[in-house]
Short mmCIF file of C-alpha atoms in Angstrom, two decimals:
data_model
loop_
_atom_site.label_atom_id
_atom_site.label_comp_id
_atom_site.label_asym_id
_atom_site.label_seq_id
_atom_site.Cartn_x
_atom_site.Cartn_y
_atom_site.Cartn_z
CA MET A 1 7.68 11.75 -18.78
CA GLY A 2 10.45 11.51 -21.31
CA ALA A 3 13.54 9.41 -21.56
CA CYS A 4 16.61 10.77 -19.77
CA GLU A 5 20.19 9.69 -19.17
CA MET A 6 20.24 11.02 -15.61
CA ARG A 7 21.03 8.77 -12.71
CA ASN A 8 19.20 9.21 -9.43
CA SER A 9 20.77 9.21 -6.03
CA ILE A 10 20.78 5.39 -5.76
CA GLY A 11 22.46 4.98 -9.17
CA ARG A 12 19.54 3.91 -11.24
CA GLU A 13 19.18 5.25 -14.73
CA GLY A 14 15.65 6.40 -15.17
CA LEU A 15 13.30 8.98 -16.52
CA GLU A 16 13.13 12.66 -15.75
CA ASN A 17 12.39 13.73 -12.21
CA PRO A 18 14.93 11.38 -10.62
CA PHE A 19 14.84 10.39 -6.92
CA LEU A 20 17.27 12.54 -4.94
CA GLY A 21 16.83 11.21 -1.45
CA ALA A 22 14.12 10.13 0.96
CA PHE A 23 13.64 13.60 2.43
CA ALA A 24 15.04 15.80 -0.32
CA ASN A 25 11.67 16.82 -1.70
CA VAL A 26 9.42 17.41 1.35
CA LYS A 27 7.37 20.55 1.01
CA GLU A 28 4.38 22.30 2.52
CA SER A 29 1.13 20.75 1.37
CA ILE A 30 -0.65 22.96 -1.14
CA TYR A 31 -4.00 21.19 -0.91
CA LYS A 32 -6.99 23.52 -0.76
CA PRO A 33 -10.59 22.18 -0.76
CA VAL A 34 -12.24 22.70 -4.15
CA LYS A 35 -15.74 21.38 -3.28
CA THR A 36 -16.86 23.91 -0.67
CA ASP A 37 -20.66 23.90 -1.15
CA LEU A 38 -21.68 21.76 1.81
CA SER A 39 -25.37 21.89 0.75
CA ARG A 40 -24.77 19.71 -2.37
CA HIS A 41 -26.42 16.32 -2.49
CA PRO A 42 -25.93 13.59 -5.10
CA GLU A 43 -28.42 12.68 -7.81
CA ARG A 44 -29.91 9.24 -7.08
CA ASP A 45 -32.56 8.35 -9.68
CA LEU A 46 -30.45 7.22 -12.64
CA SER A 47 -29.12 3.80 -13.71
CA LEU A 48 -25.42 3.14 -14.11
CA ASP A 49 -25.71 3.31 -17.89
CA GLU A 50 -27.54 6.65 -17.74
CA ILE A 51 -24.91 8.07 -15.37
CA ILE A 52 -22.08 6.88 -17.64
CA ASP A 53 -23.77 8.64 -20.56
CA ASN A 54 -24.35 11.83 -18.54
CA LEU A 55 -20.72 11.97 -17.41
CA GLY A 56 -19.52 12.60 -20.95
CA ILE A 57 -16.48 10.35 -20.66
CA LYS A 58 -14.14 10.98 -23.55
CA ASP A 59 -11.01 9.53 -25.09
CA GLY A 60 -7.93 10.29 -22.93
CA MET A 61 -9.64 10.79 -19.59
CA THR A 62 -8.46 9.45 -16.19
CA LEU A 63 -10.86 7.29 -14.14
CA SER A 64 -10.19 6.16 -10.61
CA PHE A 65 -11.26 3.17 -8.47
CA HIS A 66 -10.36 1.99 -4.99
CA HIS A 67 -9.52 -1.46 -3.70
CA HIS A 68 -10.96 -1.83 -0.22
CA LEU A 69 -12.91 -4.89 -1.44
CA ARG A 70 -9.57 -6.20 -2.70
CA ASN A 71 -10.03 -9.39 -4.76
CA GLY A 72 -13.82 -9.26 -4.13
CA ASP A 73 -14.42 -6.02 -6.00
CA PHE A 74 -17.11 -6.04 -8.72
CA VAL A 75 -17.31 -2.28 -9.50
CA LEU A 76 -14.28 -1.79 -11.73
CA ASP A 77 -15.37 -4.62 -14.01
CA MET A 78 -19.06 -3.53 -14.22
CA VAL A 79 -18.08 0.10 -14.97
CA MET A 80 -15.22 -0.56 -17.41
CA ARG A 81 -17.13 -3.08 -19.48
CA ARG A 82 -19.87 -0.50 -20.07
CA ILE A 83 -17.31 2.11 -21.06
CA GLN A 84 -15.49 -0.36 -23.36
CA ALA A 85 -18.82 -1.09 -25.05
CA ARG A 86 -19.16 2.60 -25.84
CA GLY A 87 -15.87 2.58 -27.84
CA ILE A 88 -14.03 5.09 -25.61
CA LYS A 89 -10.27 4.75 -25.94
CA ASN A 90 -6.95 5.83 -24.46
CA LEU A 91 -8.10 5.88 -20.83
CA THR A 92 -5.85 6.04 -17.77
CA ILE A 93 -6.99 3.91 -14.83
CA ALA A 94 -5.89 5.29 -11.53
CA ALA A 95 -6.82 2.34 -9.28
CA THR A 96 -5.44 2.32 -5.73
CA SER A 97 -4.52 -1.34 -6.27
CA THR A 98 -5.39 -4.07 -8.80
CA PHE A 99 -6.15 -7.73 -8.15
CA PRO A 100 -6.96 -10.84 -10.21
CA CYS A 101 -10.67 -9.78 -10.18
CA HIS A 102 -9.66 -6.81 -12.41
CA LYS A 103 -8.47 -8.99 -15.27
CA CYS A 104 -10.95 -7.28 -17.63
CA LEU A 105 -8.30 -4.57 -18.07
CA VAL A 106 -6.07 -6.95 -19.98
CA ASP A 107 -8.62 -7.10 -22.85
CA MET A 108 -8.81 -3.37 -22.67
CA PHE A 109 -5.04 -3.00 -23.08
CA GLU A 110 -5.36 -5.01 -26.31
CA ASP A 111 -8.12 -2.99 -27.88
CA GLY A 112 -6.83 0.41 -26.67
CA THR A 113 -9.64 1.20 -24.21
CA VAL A 114 -7.02 1.49 -21.47
CA THR A 115 -3.47 2.65 -22.23
CA LYS A 116 -2.08 3.50 -18.80
CA VAL A 117 -2.43 2.31 -15.22
CA ILE A 118 -1.42 4.27 -12.11
CA THR A 119 -1.59 2.16 -8.96
CA ALA A 120 0.28 1.34 -5.72
CA TYR A 121 -0.02 -2.44 -6.02
CA LEU A 122 -0.58 -4.97 -8.84
CA GLN A 123 -1.31 -8.64 -8.60
CA GLY A 124 -2.48 -11.18 -11.13
CA PRO A 125 -3.25 -10.93 -14.88
CA VAL A 126 -3.04 -7.13 -15.03
CA ALA A 127 0.48 -7.20 -13.50
CA LYS A 128 1.61 -9.89 -15.90
CA ALA A 129 0.18 -8.11 -18.93
CA ILE A 130 1.92 -4.82 -18.02
CA SER A 131 5.24 -6.71 -17.51
CA GLU A 132 4.81 -8.28 -20.97
CA GLY A 133 4.32 -4.85 -22.59
CA LYS A 134 0.61 -5.19 -23.37
CA CYS A 135 -0.26 -1.71 -21.98
CA ARG A 136 0.72 1.01 -24.46
CA ASP A 137 1.99 3.74 -22.18
CA ILE A 138 4.42 3.72 -19.26
CA CYS A 139 2.52 2.73 -16.11
CA VAL A 140 3.24 4.05 -12.65
CA VAL A 141 3.63 2.07 -9.45
CA CYS A 142 3.31 4.62 -6.66
CA THR A 143 2.94 4.43 -2.91
CA HIS A 144 -0.25 4.61 -0.77
CA GLY A 145 0.97 7.94 0.55
CA GLY A 146 2.23 9.24 -2.75
CA ARG A 147 -1.05 8.75 -4.50
CA PRO A 148 -3.12 11.17 -2.39
CA ARG A 149 -0.24 13.61 -2.38
CA SER A 150 -0.31 13.69 -6.21
CA ILE A 151 -4.06 13.99 -6.32
CA LEU A 152 -4.40 16.71 -3.68
CA GLU A 153 -1.55 18.72 -5.13
CA GLY A 154 -2.92 18.51 -8.69
CA GLU A 155 -0.27 16.32 -10.26
CA LEU A 156 -2.81 13.55 -10.90
CA LYS A 157 -6.09 14.92 -12.27
CA ILE A 158 -9.04 12.53 -12.04
CA ASP A 159 -11.96 13.16 -14.35
CA VAL A 160 -14.36 10.66 -12.81
CA ALA A 161 -13.97 8.72 -9.53
CA PHE A 162 -16.08 5.52 -9.17
CA ILE A 163 -16.35 4.61 -5.48
CA ALA A 164 -17.56 1.22 -4.35
CA ALA A 165 -19.67 2.32 -1.38
CA PRO A 166 -20.91 -0.48 0.94
CA GLY A 167 -23.36 1.86 2.66
CA VAL A 168 -25.04 5.17 1.68
CA ASP A 169 -27.42 7.18 3.86
CA LYS A 170 -30.42 9.31 2.94
CA ASP A 171 -28.26 12.36 2.41
CA GLY A 172 -25.65 10.58 0.28
CA ASN A 173 -22.90 10.13 2.86
CA LEU A 174 -20.73 7.08 2.17
CA THR A 175 -19.40 4.42 4.58
CA GLY A 176 -17.37 1.25 4.37
CA SER A 177 -18.94 -0.06 7.58
CA ASP A 178 -22.54 -1.03 6.64
CA GLY A 179 -24.27 -3.28 4.19
CA PRO A 180 -23.75 -6.80 2.79
CA SER A 181 -20.49 -5.74 1.12
CA ALA A 182 -18.98 -3.94 4.09
CA CYS A 183 -15.17 -3.52 3.71
CA GLY A 184 -14.72 -1.50 6.86
CA ILE A 185 -13.05 1.70 5.56
CA LEU A 186 -12.97 3.89 2.41
CA GLY A 187 -9.67 5.65 3.27
CA TYR A 188 -8.03 5.27 -0.07
CA ALA A 189 -10.93 6.81 -1.98
CA VAL A 190 -11.19 10.07 0.09
CA ALA A 191 -8.67 12.11 -1.96
CA ASP A 192 -10.45 10.95 -5.16
CA ALA A 193 -13.78 12.18 -3.79
CA GLN A 194 -12.28 15.51 -2.74
CA MET A 195 -10.58 16.26 -6.09
CA ALA A 196 -12.22 14.35 -8.94
CA ASP A 197 -14.36 16.41 -11.39
CA LYS A 198 -17.17 13.94 -10.94
CA VAL A 199 -17.80 11.30 -8.21
CA VAL A 200 -20.06 8.25 -8.62
CA ALA A 201 -20.91 6.11 -5.61
CA VAL A 202 -21.89 2.62 -6.61
CA THR A 203 -23.67 0.84 -3.79
CA ASP A 204 -25.85 -2.23 -2.89
CA TYR A 205 -27.14 -0.79 0.44
CA THR A 206 -28.92 2.42 1.34
CA ALA A 207 -30.50 3.40 4.64
CA ASP A 208 -31.66 6.50 6.48
CA VAL A 209 -28.55 6.31 8.67
CA VAL A 210 -25.31 4.43 8.18
CA ASN A 211 -22.42 3.65 10.52
CA LYS A 212 -19.42 6.02 10.67
CA PRO A 213 -19.60 7.62 7.16
CA GLU A 214 -16.26 8.90 5.97
CA ILE A 215 -17.05 10.58 2.61
CA PRO A 216 -19.64 13.38 2.98
CA HIS A 217 -22.49 13.88 0.58
CA HIS A 218 -21.30 17.22 -0.78
CA LEU A 219 -18.38 15.45 -2.49
CA VAL A 220 -20.61 13.01 -4.36
CA ASP A 221 -22.35 13.72 -7.67
CA TYR A 222 -24.29 10.49 -8.28
CA VAL A 223 -25.37 7.45 -6.20
CA VAL A 224 -26.43 4.37 -8.09
CA ASN A 225 -27.81 1.13 -6.66
CA VAL A 226 -26.66 -2.17 -8.17
CA ASP A 227 -27.32 -5.78 -7.20
CA SER A 228 -23.85 -6.24 -5.61
CA ILE A 229 -20.65 -4.23 -5.45
CA GLY A 230 -18.51 -7.16 -4.37
CA ASP A 231 -17.84 -10.24 -2.30
CA PRO A 232 -16.37 -9.35 1.12
CA LYS A 233 -14.72 -12.84 1.33
CA GLY A 234 -12.31 -11.53 -1.27
CA ILE A 235 -10.95 -8.97 1.23
CA VAL A 236 -8.91 -11.81 2.78
CA SER A 237 -5.89 -12.37 0.54
CA GLY A 238 -2.62 -13.98 1.36
CA SER A 239 -1.44 -15.16 4.76
CA THR A 240 -3.12 -13.65 7.79
CA VAL A 241 -2.14 -16.45 10.18
CA ILE A 242 0.89 -16.55 12.47
CA THR A 243 3.52 -18.90 10.98
CA LYS A 244 4.11 -22.24 12.68
CA ASP A 245 7.32 -22.84 10.78
CA PRO A 246 10.22 -23.11 13.29
CA VAL A 247 12.49 -21.05 10.99
CA GLY A 248 9.89 -18.21 10.85
CA LEU A 249 9.31 -18.37 14.58
CA LYS A 250 13.11 -18.02 15.21
CA ILE A 251 13.16 -14.93 13.02
CA ALA A 252 10.24 -13.47 14.95
CA ARG A 253 11.86 -14.15 18.38
CA ASP A 254 15.13 -12.55 17.28
CA CYS A 255 13.30 -9.59 15.87
CA ALA A 256 11.36 -9.09 19.12
CA THR A 257 14.57 -9.38 21.16
CA LEU A 258 16.15 -6.70 18.95
CA ILE A 259 13.14 -4.40 19.41
CA ALA A 260 13.32 -4.89 23.18
CA HIS A 261 16.96 -3.80 23.27
CA SER A 262 16.40 -0.86 20.86
CA GLY A 263 15.08 1.37 23.66
CA LEU A 264 11.78 1.85 21.80
CA LEU A 265 9.70 -0.78 23.50
CA LYS A 266 8.25 1.31 26.40
CA ASP A 267 4.99 3.07 27.32
CA GLY A 268 3.83 5.04 24.27
CA PHE A 269 5.28 2.45 21.82
CA SER A 270 3.83 2.67 18.27
CA PHE A 271 3.87 -0.20 15.84
CA GLN A 272 2.87 -1.44 12.42
CA THR A 273 3.22 -4.91 10.91
CA GLY A 274 2.05 -6.59 7.74
CA ALA A 275 -0.28 -9.61 7.30
CA GLY A 276 2.39 -12.22 6.51
CA GLY A 277 2.96 -15.20 8.75
CA ILE A 278 6.44 -14.05 10.07
CA SER A 279 5.29 -10.48 10.54
CA LEU A 280 2.32 -11.61 12.66
CA ALA A 281 4.68 -13.83 14.63
CA VAL A 282 6.77 -10.76 15.38
CA ALA A 283 3.62 -9.01 16.66
CA ASN A 284 2.90 -12.05 18.85
CA GLU A 285 6.41 -11.97 20.37
CA VAL A 286 6.22 -8.20 20.90
CA LYS A 287 2.86 -8.73 22.63
CA LYS A 288 4.47 -11.17 25.06
CA LEU A 289 7.20 -8.61 25.89
CA MET A 290 4.60 -5.85 26.35
CA LYS A 291 2.64 -8.13 28.74
CA LYS A 292 5.75 -9.09 30.67
CA GLY A 293 6.83 -5.50 31.05
CA ASN A 294 3.34 -4.10 31.53
CA ILE A 295 3.88 -1.79 28.54
CA LYS A 296 0.97 0.20 27.05
CA GLY A 297 1.47 1.23 23.47
CA SER A 298 0.08 4.47 22.04
CA PHE A 299 -1.10 3.15 18.69
CA ALA A 300 -0.85 0.56 16.02
CA SER A 301 -1.59 1.35 12.42
CA GLY A 302 -1.84 0.27 8.82
CA GLY A 303 -3.79 -2.26 6.92
CA THR A 304 -5.37 -4.14 9.78
CA THR A 305 -5.57 -7.86 10.62
CA ASP A 306 -7.48 -9.68 13.32
CA TYR A 307 -4.23 -9.88 15.27
CA LEU A 308 -3.87 -6.11 15.67
CA VAL A 309 -7.59 -6.00 16.55
CA GLN A 310 -6.96 -8.51 19.38
CA MET A 311 -4.08 -6.42 20.66
CA LEU A 312 -6.30 -3.32 20.70
CA ALA A 313 -9.13 -5.25 22.41
CA GLU A 314 -6.74 -6.59 25.09
CA GLY A 315 -5.46 -3.10 25.83
CA TYR A 316 -1.93 -3.35 24.47
CA PHE A 317 -2.56 -0.18 22.39
CA GLU A 318 -4.73 2.85 23.10
CA ASN A 319 -5.72 3.31 19.46
CA LEU A 320 -5.67 1.57 16.14
CA TYR A 321 -5.38 3.88 13.12
CA ASP A 322 -6.74 2.02 10.12
CA VAL A 323 -6.71 2.82 6.41
CA GLN A 324 -7.59 -0.68 5.09
CA CYS A 325 -9.03 -3.86 6.57
CA PHE A 326 -7.30 -7.13 5.66
CA ASN A 327 -9.96 -9.45 7.03
CA LEU A 328 -13.54 -9.47 8.25
CA ASP A 329 -12.68 -9.31 11.96
CA ALA A 330 -11.11 -5.93 11.26
CA VAL A 331 -14.24 -4.86 9.29
CA GLU A 332 -16.40 -5.64 12.30
CA SER A 333 -13.96 -4.04 14.78
CA VAL A 334 -13.84 -0.60 13.04
CA LYS A 335 -17.62 -0.58 13.06
CA VAL A 336 -18.02 -1.08 16.80
CA ARG A 337 -14.90 0.25 18.54
CA ASP A 338 -14.42 3.96 19.02
CA ASN A 339 -10.68 3.56 19.46
CA HIS A 340 -10.39 1.70 16.13
CA ILE A 341 -10.13 4.88 14.07
CA LYS A 342 -10.73 5.31 10.39
CA ILE A 343 -8.13 7.47 8.58
CA ASP A 344 -7.65 8.34 4.93
CA ALA A 345 -4.49 7.82 2.88
CA ASN A 346 -3.49 11.44 3.17
CA LYS A 347 -3.51 11.23 6.95
CA TYR A 348 -1.88 7.82 6.83
CA ALA A 349 1.19 8.46 4.72
CA ASN A 350 1.31 11.67 2.62
CA ILE A 351 4.93 12.88 2.95
CA ASN A 352 3.75 16.50 2.73
CA ASN A 353 1.15 16.16 5.42
CA PRO A 354 3.05 17.12 8.60
CA ASP A 355 0.52 15.15 10.75
CA ASN A 356 0.86 11.86 8.84
CA VAL A 357 0.67 8.70 10.97
CA VAL A 358 3.67 6.85 9.55
CA ASN A 359 6.02 9.62 10.74
CA LYS A 360 4.95 8.83 14.31
CA LEU A 361 5.82 5.11 14.12
CA ASP A 362 8.52 3.66 16.35
CA VAL A 363 8.77 0.30 14.53
CA VAL A 364 7.43 -1.13 11.31
CA ILE A 365 7.88 -4.74 10.28
CA LEU A 366 8.14 -5.28 6.48
CA GLY A 367 8.93 -8.00 4.01
CA ALA A 368 11.09 -8.18 0.93
CA SER A 369 11.34 -10.28 -2.23
CA GLU A 370 14.92 -8.98 -2.56
CA ILE A 371 17.28 -6.72 -0.60
CA ASP A 372 20.72 -5.68 -1.80
CA LEU A 373 23.99 -4.66 -0.26
CA ASP A 374 22.85 -1.03 -0.06
CA TYR A 375 19.69 -2.07 1.81
CA ASN A 376 17.49 -1.18 -1.19
CA VAL A 377 14.34 -3.40 -1.08
CA ASN A 378 12.25 -4.80 -3.89
CA VAL A 379 8.62 -5.94 -3.32
CA THR A 380 7.53 -4.83 -6.83
CA THR A 381 8.92 -7.58 -9.13
CA GLY A 382 10.04 -11.14 -8.83
CA THR A 383 13.48 -12.30 -9.84
CA ASP A 384 11.96 -12.99 -13.27
CA GLY A 385 11.07 -9.28 -13.62
CA ILE A 386 7.32 -9.94 -13.60
CA ILE A 387 5.37 -7.48 -11.40
CA LEU A 388 4.19 -9.29 -8.28
CA GLY A 389 3.07 -6.45 -6.02
CA GLY A 390 4.22 -2.90 -5.37
CA SER A 391 5.06 -0.56 -2.64
CA GLY A 392 1.62 -0.04 -1.10
CA GLY A 393 2.72 1.50 2.20
CA HIS A 394 6.20 -0.11 2.21
CA ALA A 395 8.27 2.95 1.22
CA ASP A 396 6.01 5.29 3.25
CA THR A 397 6.34 3.40 6.51
CA ALA A 398 10.06 2.66 6.01
CA ALA A 399 10.72 6.42 5.80
CA GLY A 400 8.48 7.36 8.66
CA ALA A 401 9.36 4.78 11.30
CA LYS A 402 12.32 5.10 13.69
CA LEU A 403 13.20 1.50 12.93
CA ALA A 404 12.16 -0.13 9.63
CA ILE A 405 12.87 -3.84 9.99
CA ILE A 406 12.78 -6.35 7.16
CA VAL A 407 11.98 -9.91 8.19
CA SER A 408 12.76 -12.74 5.78
CA LYS A 409 14.17 -16.20 5.44
CA LEU A 410 17.62 -15.86 3.99
CA MET A 411 16.66 -18.24 1.24
CA ASN A 412 13.34 -19.51 -0.07
CA ALA A 413 12.90 -22.16 -2.74
CA ARG A 414 16.71 -22.18 -3.27
CA LEU A 415 16.73 -18.44 -3.92
CA SER A 416 18.41 -15.90 -1.67
CA CYS A 417 16.60 -12.72 -0.62
CA LEU A 418 20.06 -10.99 -0.66
CA VAL A 419 21.42 -9.88 -4.00
CA ASP A 420 24.11 -7.55 -5.30
CA LYS A 421 21.50 -5.29 -6.92
CA VAL A 422 17.68 -5.61 -6.59
CA THR A 423 15.73 -6.14 -9.75
CA THR A 424 13.54 -3.16 -8.94
CA VAL A 425 13.95 -0.56 -6.16
CA THR A 426 10.67 -0.23 -4.26
CA THR A 427 12.12 1.29 -1.10
CA PRO A 428 15.46 3.09 -0.94
CA GLY A 429 18.10 1.59 1.36
CA GLU A 430 18.62 4.84 3.29
CA THR A 431 15.24 4.23 4.93
CA ILE A 432 15.79 0.55 5.84
CA ASP A 433 17.43 -0.04 9.20
CA ILE A 434 17.66 -3.78 9.81
CA LEU A 435 17.36 -7.14 8.07
CA VAL A 436 16.47 -10.07 10.31
CA THR A 437 16.93 -13.55 8.80
CA ASP A 438 17.23 -17.07 10.16
CA ARG A 439 21.01 -17.00 9.51
CA GLY A 440 21.81 -13.67 11.17
CA ILE A 441 20.90 -10.00 11.42
CA ALA A 442 22.35 -7.18 9.29
CA ILE A 443 22.00 -3.57 10.58
CA ASN A 444 22.50 -0.51 8.48
CA PRO A 445 25.94 0.84 9.47
CA LYS A 446 24.40 4.25 10.30
CA HIS A 447 23.14 2.59 13.50
CA HIS A 448 26.61 1.93 14.91
CA GLU A 449 25.55 2.46 18.53
CA LEU A 450 22.69 -0.03 18.20
CA ILE A 451 25.10 -2.56 16.62
CA GLU A 452 27.45 -2.28 19.56
CA LYS A 453 24.59 -2.41 22.08
CA LEU A 454 23.13 -5.61 20.60
CA LYS A 455 26.53 -7.31 20.40
CA SER A 456 27.21 -6.59 24.06
CA GLU A 457 23.71 -7.20 25.51
CA THR A 458 22.35 -10.13 23.40
CA ASN A 459 23.34 -13.40 21.82
CA LEU A 460 21.93 -12.27 18.45
CA GLU A 461 24.07 -13.10 15.43
CA ILE A 462 24.97 -9.59 14.22
CA LEU A 463 26.71 -9.63 10.84
CA THR A 464 27.42 -7.12 8.09
CA ILE A 465 25.15 -7.40 5.09
CA GLY A 466 28.13 -8.52 3.07
CA GLU A 467 28.83 -11.40 5.49
CA LEU A 468 25.20 -12.40 5.31
CA LYS A 469 25.31 -12.41 1.53
CA GLU A 470 28.37 -14.60 1.51
CA ILE A 471 26.45 -17.16 3.58
CA ALA A 472 23.54 -16.95 1.18
CA ASP A 473 25.75 -17.26 -1.91
CA GLY A 474 27.39 -20.37 -0.36
CA LEU A 475 23.98 -21.97 0.00
CA THR A 476 22.33 -20.98 -3.23
CA GLY A 477 25.05 -19.88 -5.63
CA ILE A 478 24.88 -16.68 -7.58
CA PRO A 479 21.86 -16.39 -9.86
CA GLU A 480 22.17 -15.51 -13.58
CA LYS A 481 21.49 -11.91 -14.48
CA LEU A 482 17.95 -11.28 -15.63
CA GLU A 483 17.64 -10.43 -19.34
CA THR A 484 15.03 -7.91 -20.37
CA SER A 485 14.21 -5.82 -23.35
CA ASP A 486 15.04 -2.11 -23.51
CA ARG A 487 11.33 -1.08 -23.52
CA ILE A 488 10.22 0.62 -20.31
CA VAL A 489 6.76 -0.58 -19.22
CA ALA A 490 6.47 1.09 -15.81
CA VAL A 491 8.23 3.27 -13.26
CA SER A 492 8.66 2.78 -9.53
CA GLU A 493 7.67 6.14 -8.06
CA TYR A 494 8.72 7.34 -4.60
CA ARG A 495 6.26 8.89 -2.21
CA ASP A 496 7.37 12.38 -3.22
CA GLY A 497 6.66 11.77 -6.92
CA THR A 498 10.30 11.25 -8.00
CA ILE A 499 11.47 8.19 -9.86
CA LEU A 500 13.22 5.38 -8.00
CA ASP A 501 13.60 2.90 -10.82
CA VAL A 502 12.21 1.72 -14.16
CA LEU A 503 10.68 -1.65 -15.04
CA TYR A 504 11.50 -3.19 -18.37
CA MET A 505 9.39 -5.53 -20.56
CA VAL A 506 10.17 -9.19 -19.95
#
C-alpha cells in the first residue's frame, strides 16, 4: 500500500484502494481448494523446536495464529519466542485477534522480529505499542469476515499457520471441543489451514477419537504435543452478565420495544448480540417478548455467551451458529448439542460467500465507543486515538442484518458517544440503522417508514441524530480535537478489502 490523496466514499483521506460503499465490491468467490490429497496425514514425532527448524522460516514470511483461547492462549508466545531466538526478522503476524497475553510481540517490534500485524481485534500492550508507532510497517485492522476472504482469494498469503488445537485424534483431525484446553470451536483457523503453505497443530491432548473435529487431517502437516496450549479461563473476557444498571435496562427495554414494532419479531426471527451487559439485557427483553408471543426463532449466531445457549436450550431458537465461544458454558454446549452448530469464519461473514450467515440476520445488537452524525461507528480506537479493539464482526454483521442497532449510554464518564466525526471509522454509517440511548433514539433517515410507525405506535423518544447530539453537547460540552502525528500506523480495512480509514501515531 502506498500513500494516496484519494478520498473514499465517506470522505476519509486514506491509502490506495479506498472504500467505495458497503456493497460496491461484492464479487463471486474465487476460492478453490488447493490441498486435495485426502490421504495426507500429519507428521507427529518431532518436537516444536525440530518442527520450527524443518519449516525453514525465513525473514519476511507471514505466520498466522488464532485466538479461540482469547486471553488464555499460550501458543503464540511459545512459538514466537523460539523464532525470535533464531534471529529471524521482518515477520508479519496474521493473528485473528491479539490480547494482553500476546505482549511478547512488543519486544519483537523493538528488535525487528515482527514488523507488521494483520488482525481483526487488538487489546492490551500490542494495541498500545502499535498506536505509539513501535511496529515498523503499517498494520491492518480487518474484519472477521474480511480475513478469510483475503486468505481464500489469495490476497493474504500465509507461509506457516500455527493452530492451537485442544484435541487431536489418531488420524490428525483437529477439534476445539475436547481436552483440558477446550475452547469450543476453531472456526477462525479453518481458512488458515486450507491455504497456508504449512500447518502446525500444537496440542496438549490426543486420543483415538475426538468430539466434532472441524479441521481434517489432510490440511495439517505437523502435530506437536506440548504441556499446555492455554488456560480456558482466559476465554472469558469483559462483561458477560446482564446489566443491573437502571439506565442500561431502560435502553434494553426501549430497544426491545423497537424490535417488536419493526415487523421482524415473528416466527423465523434471526438474531445476534454481543457479550456486553446492555446487549445481553436486550436479548433478555427480546426473550420475554418471544415468550409472550409464542415466537420461535430460526437461529441466533456469533460469538456465543451462556445467554444465547440458554435461549437455544429453552427452545427460543432452532439453531445456534457459532464461530467463537465467549465463555465455558458455550464451550460445553457446542460439544453436546447437535443444534449448536460450529461454523468457520468464511461461512460466518465472508462478503463474497453468498451463503454467509450474517446476511441472513434480521437484527444485530452492537456497541460503539463513538458514533457520528453520519452514523459512522468507531469501536477501534478510544477518544485518545489509542487502539482499544477493532471490528471483529461489527462491520460484517452491520452490513448483513436487516436492522443493525447500536445500544449505548449517551454519555459515559462525562464523554458523549455522539461526535461530529468519529476518531476512526470501523463500520460505515450506511450500514447502521438505529442508535438507542437512554436519552432518545435516532434512526437513519433511510428508514422513514419505520420512523413514522414508531412515532405513531409507541411512546419511544424518536429524535434526529442531530437533536440527540445537541442534548449530549449540552451535558458534556464539545471535546477538544485529538492531536496526532502525520505517521500512519494502521489502516481500518472493510470486509471487502478496501480502506475505510487510517490510524495515526499518538
